């Protein structure tokens, strides 16, 4: 029997990690990634494609005679790509448009959580600035203003006082800085506490939890500067106790999958609740309908089982039949970005030192491209993620930084404090 033909959508470090893991499957016949990057090109051809155009995705899947389509990012999900493929009988890993609404509408996510009794920050949705501002005032000024729709991670403003909240409300609702995604905003209670990402595979019935992981969103050391797509990651968080972890799995992830099914939105793919651990217990701050990036880069190297088997089983609604096992190693991923990101940055810089990294260290490429026989060059804001393993997060961290220092490109930036407090006991403040 010849192997499975797989089309992977996306072009970030997450998709390189997915491609790298799929390539380890003895059942993989051929892999194409659209649009891909210099990393995915190591495991199969990259193809140009507007991945939010459902008809174009379906046509390409047909041309390639794909047995499975795996959707990496959220935009194709929100555009209904999974629905179109499913209707045409093409197996797809990734939820339907109404399943993914849990990510593309924060107001819908709140409504679902309210109905299912899932603990989350208090929030209200508004379409006019004066009402939004009145609620921000009622919350005491300090609050979080969130564009309702998808804003590439830039639609959230954590505001220290009412003046900053007023600015954020004005930017979204009046200046329309996020376009239609910000035509409605959520004004949310500001929570205090450490953050962690929960991830699970699910076919809408069976839920296979992944280890917990932690992203670092701000651009600079000490959590200073603007939020980015993610500057680094570690797994597992040593500070997260087993009882709390289990409570999140049961009372958030599993309950959400059940609530989506009960609402007639059966969910197939990765569900990723973002959590803040407050003194009053864990609270959901957002849901994502896909793997986190860079979380995927830290999680997939810990997956012992065959990712292709899992994706195929999720798509077919028989996840209960395949093993999903993780190893005990710790992983740390350091993201290298182009200088200036998340603001303006230059691209096209050659990257050197990629062949100087240790054999068991993964460099997952993100915004990169390579001309025939030329060097790998930068082609985006987040350029790559260096992931090392260790018996502890401390050991993985030391190895990751040792390897990051061997890689160079003009203007390269990375944080030096990723996972620095991964093992520390945390004090929860009320
Ligand atoms: P998001 O784009 O929803 O992941 O939010 C970006 C970041 O904003 C999160 O990683 C948190 O650090 C922060 N954030 C979101 N919601 C809240 C909240 N209710 N309280 C405090 N911080 C928050
Ligand atoms: N790591 C954050 C995200 O993927 O949304």
Coordinates of C-alpha atoms and ligand atoms in Angstrom, one line a residue:
X1 CA 0.0 0.0 0.0
X2 CA 1.4 3.4 -0.9
X3 CA 1.5 6.1 1.8
X4 CA -0.9 8.9 2.6
X5 CA -0.8 12.1 0.6
X6 CA -1.1 15.1 2.9
X7 CA -1.6 18.8 2.2
X8 CA -0.6 21.1 5.1
X9 CA -1.8 24.7 5.2
X10 CA 0.3 27.4 6.8
X11 CA 3.8 28.9 6.7
X12 CA 5.1 29.5 10.3
X13 CA 7.4 27.7 12.7
X14 CA 4.3 25.7 13.8
X15 CA 3.9 24.3 10.3
X16 CA 7.6 23.4 10.1
X17 CA 7.2 21.5 13.4
X18 CA 4.1 19.7 12.1
X19 CA 5.8 18.8 8.9
X20 CA 8.9 17.6 10.7
X21 CA 6.8 15.3 13.0
X22 CA 4.6 14.1 10.1
X23 CA 7.8 13.1 8.2
X24 CA 8.6 10.7 11.0
X25 CA 5.5 8.6 10.2
X26 CA 6.2 5.5 8.2
X27 CA 2.7 6.0 6.7
X28 CA 3.5 9.3 5.1
X29 CA 3.6 9.0 1.3
X30 CA 3.9 12.6 0.2
X31 CA 3.6 16.0 1.9
X32 CA 2.9 19.4 0.3
X33 CA 2.8 22.7 2.3
X34 CA 1.0 25.8 1.2
X35 CA 2.4 28.3 1.3
X36 CA 5.1 26.8 3.5
X37 CA 8.6 28.2 4.3
X38 CA 12.2 27.1 4.0
X39 CA 11.6 24.6 6.9
X40 CA 8.6 22.8 5.4
X41 CA 10.5 22.6 2.1
X42 CA 12.8 20.1 3.9
X43 CA 9.9 17.6 4.1
X44 CA 8.1 18.2 0.8
X45 CA 7.3 20.7 -1.9
X46 CA 5.9 24.2 -1.0
X47 CA 3.0 25.4 -3.2
X48 CA 1.6 28.9 -3.5
X49 CA -2.0 29.2 -2.4
X50 CA -4.4 31.7 -0.9
X51 CA -5.3 29.5 2.1
X52 CA -8.4 31.4 3.0
X53 CA -9.9 30.7 -0.4
X54 CA -11.9 27.5 0.3
X55 CA -12.5 26.7 -3.4
X56 CA -8.8 27.1 -4.2
X57 CA -7.9 24.8 -1.3
X58 CA -10.4 22.2 -2.4
X59 CA -9.1 22.4 -6.0
X60 CA -5.5 22.0 -4.9
X61 CA -6.4 19.1 -2.6
X62 CA -8.1 17.5 -5.6
X63 CA -5.2 18.0 -7.9
X64 CA -2.8 16.5 -5.4
X65 CA -5.3 13.7 -4.7
X66 CA -4.7 14.5 -1.0
X67 CA -5.9 11.9 1.5
X68 CA -5.9 14.4 4.3
X69 CA -5.6 18.2 4.7
X70 CA -4.1 19.6 7.9
X71 CA -4.9 23.2 8.7
X72 CA -2.2 25.0 10.8
X73 CA -3.5 28.6 11.3
X74 CA -6.8 30.1 12.3
X75 CA -7.6 32.2 9.2
X76 CA -8.6 29.2 6.9
X77 CA -10.7 27.8 9.6
X78 CA -12.6 31.1 10.0
X79 CA -13.0 31.2 6.3
X80 CA -14.8 27.8 6.3
X81 CA -12.1 25.8 4.6
X82 CA -12.7 22.7 6.7
X83 CA -16.5 22.9 5.9
X84 CA -15.8 23.0 2.2
X85 CA -13.4 20.1 2.3
X86 CA -15.7 18.0 4.5
X87 CA -18.7 18.7 2.1
X88 CA -16.6 17.4 -0.8
X89 CA -15.5 14.3 1.1
X90 CA -11.9 15.3 1.8
X91 CA -10.8 14.4 5.3
X92 CA -9.6 17.5 7.2
X93 CA -7.8 18.1 10.5
X94 CA -9.2 21.4 11.9
X95 CA -12.7 22.5 13.0
X96 CA -15.6 23.8 11.0
X97 CA -16.2 27.5 10.8
X98 CA -18.8 27.4 13.6
X99 CA -16.4 25.2 15.7
X100 CA -13.6 27.7 15.2
X101 CA -15.9 30.6 16.2
X102 CA -14.6 29.9 19.7
X103 CA -11.4 31.7 18.4
X104 CA -12.7 34.1 15.8
X105 CA -15.4 35.6 18.0
X106 CA -14.4 36.3 21.6
X107 CA -18.1 37.3 22.3
X108 CA -19.2 33.8 21.2
X109 CA -16.5 32.2 23.4
X110 CA -17.8 34.1 26.4
X111 CA -21.4 33.1 25.7
X112 CA -20.4 29.4 25.4
X113 CA -18.4 29.6 28.6
X114 CA -21.3 31.3 30.4
X115 CA -23.7 28.6 29.3
X116 CA -21.4 25.8 30.3
X117 CA -20.2 27.2 33.6
X118 CA -16.6 27.6 32.5
X119 CA -14.6 30.0 34.7
X120 CA -13.4 33.1 32.8
X121 CA -12.7 36.7 33.3
X122 CA -15.9 38.9 33.6
X123 CA -16.5 40.7 30.3
X124 CA -19.1 42.4 28.2
X125 CA -19.3 43.0 24.5
X126 CA -19.9 46.5 23.1
X127 CA -20.3 48.2 19.7
X128 CA -20.3 51.8 20.9
X129 CA -17.5 53.6 22.7
X130 CA -19.5 55.4 25.4
X131 CA -21.0 52.1 26.7
X132 CA -17.7 50.3 26.5
X133 CA -16.1 53.1 28.5
X134 CA -18.8 53.1 31.1
X135 CA -18.1 49.4 31.7
X136 CA -14.4 50.0 31.8
X137 CA -15.1 52.6 34.5
X138 CA -17.3 50.1 36.4
X139 CA -14.4 47.6 36.4
X140 CA -12.3 50.3 38.1
X141 CA -10.4 51.5 35.0
X142 CA -7.8 48.7 34.9
X143 CA -9.1 46.3 32.3
X144 CA -8.4 44.5 29.1
X145 CA -9.9 45.7 25.8
X146 CA -10.1 43.0 23.1
X147 CA -11.2 43.2 19.5
X148 CA -13.9 40.6 19.0
X149 CA -12.5 39.1 15.8
X150 CA -9.2 37.9 14.5
X151 CA -6.5 40.5 14.7
X152 CA -3.3 38.4 14.3
X153 CA -2.6 38.6 18.1
X154 CA -2.6 42.4 18.0
X155 CA -6.2 43.1 19.1
X156 CA -5.7 42.8 22.9
X157 CA -4.8 45.8 25.0
X158 CA -4.0 45.3 28.7
X159 CA -4.8 48.7 30.2
X160 CA -3.5 49.9 33.6
X161 CA -6.0 52.7 33.9
X162 CA -9.1 54.3 32.5
X163 CA -7.3 56.7 30.2
X164 CA -5.5 53.8 28.5
X165 CA -8.7 51.8 28.3
X166 CA -10.4 54.9 26.6
X167 CA -7.6 55.0 24.1
X168 CA -7.9 51.3 23.3
X169 CA -11.7 51.5 22.9
X170 CA -11.3 54.6 20.6
X171 CA -8.6 52.8 18.5
X172 CA -10.8 49.7 17.9
X173 CA -14.4 51.1 17.7
X174 CA -13.8 54.6 16.3
X175 CA -10.5 54.6 14.4
X176 CA -11.2 51.0 13.4
X177 CA -7.5 50.0 13.7
X178 CA -8.5 46.3 13.4
X179 CA -11.1 46.8 10.6
X180 CA -14.2 44.8 11.0
X181 CA -12.5 42.5 13.6
X182 CA -12.8 45.5 16.0
X183 CA -16.3 46.6 15.2
X184 CA -17.2 45.0 18.4
X185 CA -15.0 44.9 21.5
X186 CA -14.9 43.0 24.7
X187 CA -14.1 44.9 27.8
X188 CA -12.7 42.4 30.3
X189 CA -11.7 42.2 33.9
X190 CA -7.9 42.3 34.3
X191 CA -6.6 39.2 35.9
X192 CA -3.3 38.6 37.8
X193 CA -1.3 35.5 37.7
X194 CA 0.9 33.2 35.7
X195 CA -0.2 32.1 32.2
X196 CA -0.2 28.7 30.7
X197 CA -1.5 27.1 27.4
X198 CA -3.6 24.0 27.6
X199 CA -3.8 22.0 24.3
X200 CA -5.7 18.9 23.3
X201 CA -6.5 16.8 20.3
X202 CA -10.2 16.1 20.0
X203 CA -12.6 14.6 17.5
X204 CA -15.6 16.1 19.3
X205 CA -16.0 13.2 21.6
X206 CA -12.6 11.8 22.7
X207 CA -10.2 14.4 24.2
X208 CA -6.4 13.6 24.3
X209 CA -4.7 16.2 26.4
X210 CA -1.2 17.4 25.5
X211 CA 1.3 18.5 28.1
X212 CA 1.0 22.2 29.3
X213 CA 3.3 24.8 27.9
X214 CA 4.0 28.5 28.4
X215 CA 4.5 31.2 25.7
X216 CA 6.2 34.6 26.3
X217 CA 4.3 37.2 24.3
X218 CA 6.1 40.6 25.0
X219 CA 9.0 41.4 22.7
X220 CA 11.6 42.2 25.3
X221 CA 13.2 40.8 28.5
X222 CA 11.2 41.2 31.7
X223 CA 8.0 41.1 29.7
X224 CA 8.5 44.6 28.4
X225 CA 7.5 46.1 25.1
X226 CA 4.7 45.3 22.7
X227 CA 3.0 41.9 22.5
X228 CA 4.2 39.6 19.6
X229 CA 3.0 36.3 18.2
X230 CA 5.3 34.6 20.8
X231 CA 9.0 35.0 21.6
X232 CA 9.7 31.7 23.3
X233 CA 8.1 28.7 25.0
X234 CA 8.8 26.0 27.5
X235 CA 7.1 22.8 28.5
X236 CA 6.2 21.6 31.1
X237 CA 5.6 24.4 33.7
X238 CA 7.1 23.0 36.9
X239 CA 5.0 25.4 38.9
X240 CA 1.7 24.0 37.7
X241 CA 0.5 21.3 40.2
X242 CA -1.1 18.1 39.0
X243 CA -4.5 18.8 40.6
X244 CA -4.8 22.3 39.0
X245 CA -3.7 20.8 35.6
X246 CA -6.3 18.1 35.9
X247 CA -8.9 20.6 36.8
X248 CA -8.2 22.7 33.7
X249 CA -8.3 19.6 31.5
X250 CA -11.7 18.5 33.0
X251 CA -13.5 21.7 33.8
X252 CA -12.2 23.7 30.8
X253 CA -11.1 21.6 27.8
X254 CA -13.4 18.6 28.2
X255 CA -16.4 20.7 29.2
X256 CA -15.8 23.0 26.2
X257 CA -15.7 20.1 23.8
X258 CA -19.0 18.8 25.3
X259 CA -20.6 22.2 25.1
X260 CA -19.6 22.7 21.4
X261 CA -21.0 19.2 20.6
X262 CA -24.2 20.0 22.5
X263 CA -24.5 23.3 20.6
X264 CA -24.4 21.3 17.3
X265 CA -20.8 22.4 16.6
X266 CA -18.9 19.1 16.8
X267 CA -15.2 20.0 16.9
X268 CA -12.3 18.2 15.2
X269 CA -8.8 19.4 15.6
X270 CA -6.7 21.1 18.3
X271 CA -8.4 23.0 21.1
X272 CA -6.1 25.4 23.0
X273 CA -7.5 27.3 26.0
X274 CA -5.2 30.1 27.2
X275 CA -5.3 30.3 31.0
X276 CA -4.4 32.7 33.8
X277 CA -4.0 31.1 37.2
X278 CA -5.5 33.5 39.6
X279 CA -5.7 33.3 43.4
X280 CA -9.4 32.3 42.9
X281 CA -8.5 29.5 40.5
X282 CA -7.7 29.1 36.8
X283 CA -9.6 31.4 34.4
X284 CA -9.8 31.2 30.6
X285 CA -8.6 34.3 28.8
X286 CA -9.0 33.0 25.2
X287 CA -9.6 29.9 23.1
X288 CA -7.7 29.0 20.0
X289 CA -8.9 26.5 17.4
X290 CA -5.4 25.3 16.4
X291 CA -1.9 24.7 17.8
X292 CA -0.2 27.7 19.4
X293 CA 2.9 29.0 17.7
X294 CA 5.5 28.6 19.3
X295 CA 3.7 26.1 21.6
X296 CA 3.6 23.5 18.8
X297 CA 7.4 23.7 18.5
X298 CA 7.9 22.8 22.1
X299 CA 5.1 20.2 22.2
X300 CA 5.6 18.1 19.1
X301 CA 9.2 17.1 19.9
X302 CA 7.6 15.6 23.1
X303 CA 5.1 13.5 21.2
X304 CA 6.0 9.8 21.1
X305 CA 3.1 8.7 19.0
X306 CA 2.6 9.1 15.2
X307 CA 1.2 12.5 14.4
X308 CA -0.2 11.4 11.1
X309 CA -2.2 8.6 12.8
X310 CA -3.6 11.1 15.2
X311 CA -4.5 13.7 12.6
X312 CA -6.2 11.0 10.4
X313 CA -8.1 9.6 13.4
X314 CA -9.3 13.1 14.5
X315 CA -10.5 13.8 10.9
X316 CA -12.4 10.5 10.9
X317 CA -13.9 10.8 14.4
X318 CA -12.0 7.8 15.8
X319 CA -9.4 9.4 18.0
X320 CA -10.2 6.8 20.7
X321 CA -8.6 4.2 18.6
X322 CA -5.0 5.6 18.4
X323 CA -2.4 6.1 21.1
X324 CA -1.4 9.6 22.0
X325 CA 1.7 9.4 24.2
X326 CA 4.2 12.0 25.4
X327 CA 7.6 11.7 26.8
X328 CA 8.8 13.2 30.1
X329 CA 11.6 15.4 28.6
X330 CA 11.4 19.2 29.0
X331 CA 11.7 21.4 26.0
X332 CA 12.5 25.0 25.6
X333 CA 12.1 27.0 22.4
X334 CA 13.8 30.4 21.7
X335 CA 12.3 32.5 18.9
X336 CA 14.7 34.7 16.9
X337 CA 13.0 37.6 15.2
X338 CA 13.9 40.3 12.7
X339 CA 15.0 43.5 14.4
X340 CA 12.0 45.9 14.8
X341 CA 9.3 43.1 14.9
X342 CA 6.4 43.4 15.8
X343 CA 6.8 46.8 14.2
X344 CA 8.5 47.4 10.8
X345 CA 11.5 45.1 10.0
X346 CA 13.6 44.2 7.0
X347 CA 13.7 40.9 5.2
X348 CA 16.1 39.1 2.9
X349 CA 19.0 38.8 5.3
X350 CA 21.0 35.5 4.9
X351 CA 21.0 33.3 8.0
X352 CA 24.3 31.6 8.9
X353 CA 25.1 28.9 11.5
X354 CA 22.1 26.7 10.9
X355 CA 24.4 23.7 10.3
X356 CA 26.3 24.4 13.5
X357 CA 23.5 23.4 15.9
X358 CA 23.7 20.1 17.8
X359 CA 22.2 17.1 16.0
X360 CA 19.4 16.7 18.6
X361 CA 18.4 20.3 18.6
X362 CA 15.6 21.4 16.3
X363 CA 15.6 24.7 14.4
X364 CA 12.0 25.2 13.3
X365 CA 12.1 27.8 10.5
X366 CA 9.2 30.4 10.3
X367 CA 9.5 33.6 8.2
X368 CA 12.2 32.3 5.9
X369 CA 12.7 31.4 2.3
X370 CA 15.5 29.8 0.2
X371 CA 16.3 30.2 -3.5
X372 CA 17.6 27.2 -5.4
X373 CA 21.1 26.5 -3.9
X374 CA 21.2 29.9 -2.1
X375 CA 21.3 30.4 1.7
X376 CA 18.2 30.5 3.8
X377 CA 17.1 34.1 4.1
X378 CA 14.7 35.9 6.5
X379 CA 11.3 36.6 5.0
X380 CA 9.1 37.5 8.0
X381 CA 9.1 38.9 11.6
X382 CA 9.4 35.7 13.5
X383 CA 12.3 34.0 11.7
X384 CA 12.9 30.7 13.5
X385 CA 12.6 28.9 16.8
X386 CA 15.5 26.9 18.3
X387 CA 14.1 24.0 20.4
X388 CA 16.3 21.9 22.8
X389 CA 15.3 19.0 25.1
X390 CA 16.6 18.3 28.6
X391 CA 15.9 16.2 31.7
X392 CA 14.7 19.5 33.2
X393 CA 13.6 22.9 31.8
X394 CA 16.8 24.4 33.2
X395 CA 18.9 21.9 31.2
X396 CA 16.8 22.4 28.0
X397 CA 17.1 26.2 28.4
X398 CA 20.9 26.1 28.7
X399 CA 21.1 24.0 25.6
X400 CA 18.7 26.1 23.6
X401 CA 20.6 29.3 24.4
X402 CA 23.9 27.6 23.7
X403 CA 22.6 26.8 20.2
X404 CA 20.8 30.1 19.5
X405 CA 24.2 31.8 19.9
X406 CA 25.5 29.9 16.9
X407 CA 22.9 31.3 14.5
X408 CA 23.3 34.8 13.0
X409 CA 21.5 37.2 10.7
X410 CA 21.6 41.0 10.4
X411 CA 19.3 42.6 13.0
X412 CA 18.5 39.3 14.8
X413 CA 16.7 39.7 18.2
X414 CA 15.8 37.2 20.9
X415 CA 14.8 37.4 24.5
X416 CA 17.4 36.2 27.0
X417 CA 14.9 35.3 29.7
X418 CA 12.8 32.6 28.1
X419 CA 11.9 29.9 30.7
X420 CA 14.0 31.7 33.3
X421 CA 11.3 31.3 35.9
X422 CA 9.9 28.0 34.7
X423 CA 10.6 26.1 37.8
X424 CA 10.0 28.8 40.3
X425 CA 7.2 28.5 42.8
X426 CA 4.6 31.2 42.0
X427 CA 2.7 33.3 44.5
X428 CA -0.8 33.9 43.4
X429 CA -2.1 37.4 44.2
X430 CA -5.8 38.1 44.6
Ligands
LIG1 P1 -4.6 37.0 23.7 O1 -4.3 37.7 22.4 O2 -6.0 36.9 24.0 O3 -3.7 35.8 24.0 O4 -4.1 38.1 24.8 C1 -2.8 38.5 24.8 C2 -2.2 38.7 26.2 O5 -3.0 39.6 26.9 C3 -2.3 37.4 27.0 O6 -1.3 36.5 26.8 C4 -2.3 37.9 28.4 O7 -1.0 38.2 28.8 C5 -3.0 39.3 28.3 N1 -4.4 39.1 28.7 C6 -5.5 38.7 28.0 N2 -6.6 38.7 28.8 C7 -6.3 39.2 30.0 C8 -7.0 39.4 31.2 N3 -8.3 39.2 31.3 N4 -6.2 39.8 32.3 C9 -4.9 40.1 32.2 N5 -4.2 39.8 31.1 C10 -4.9 39.4 30.0
LIG2 N1 1.2 31.4 21.1 C1 0.0 32.1 21.0 C2 -0.8 31.7 19.9 O1 -0.4 30.9 19.0 O2 -1.9 32.2 19.8

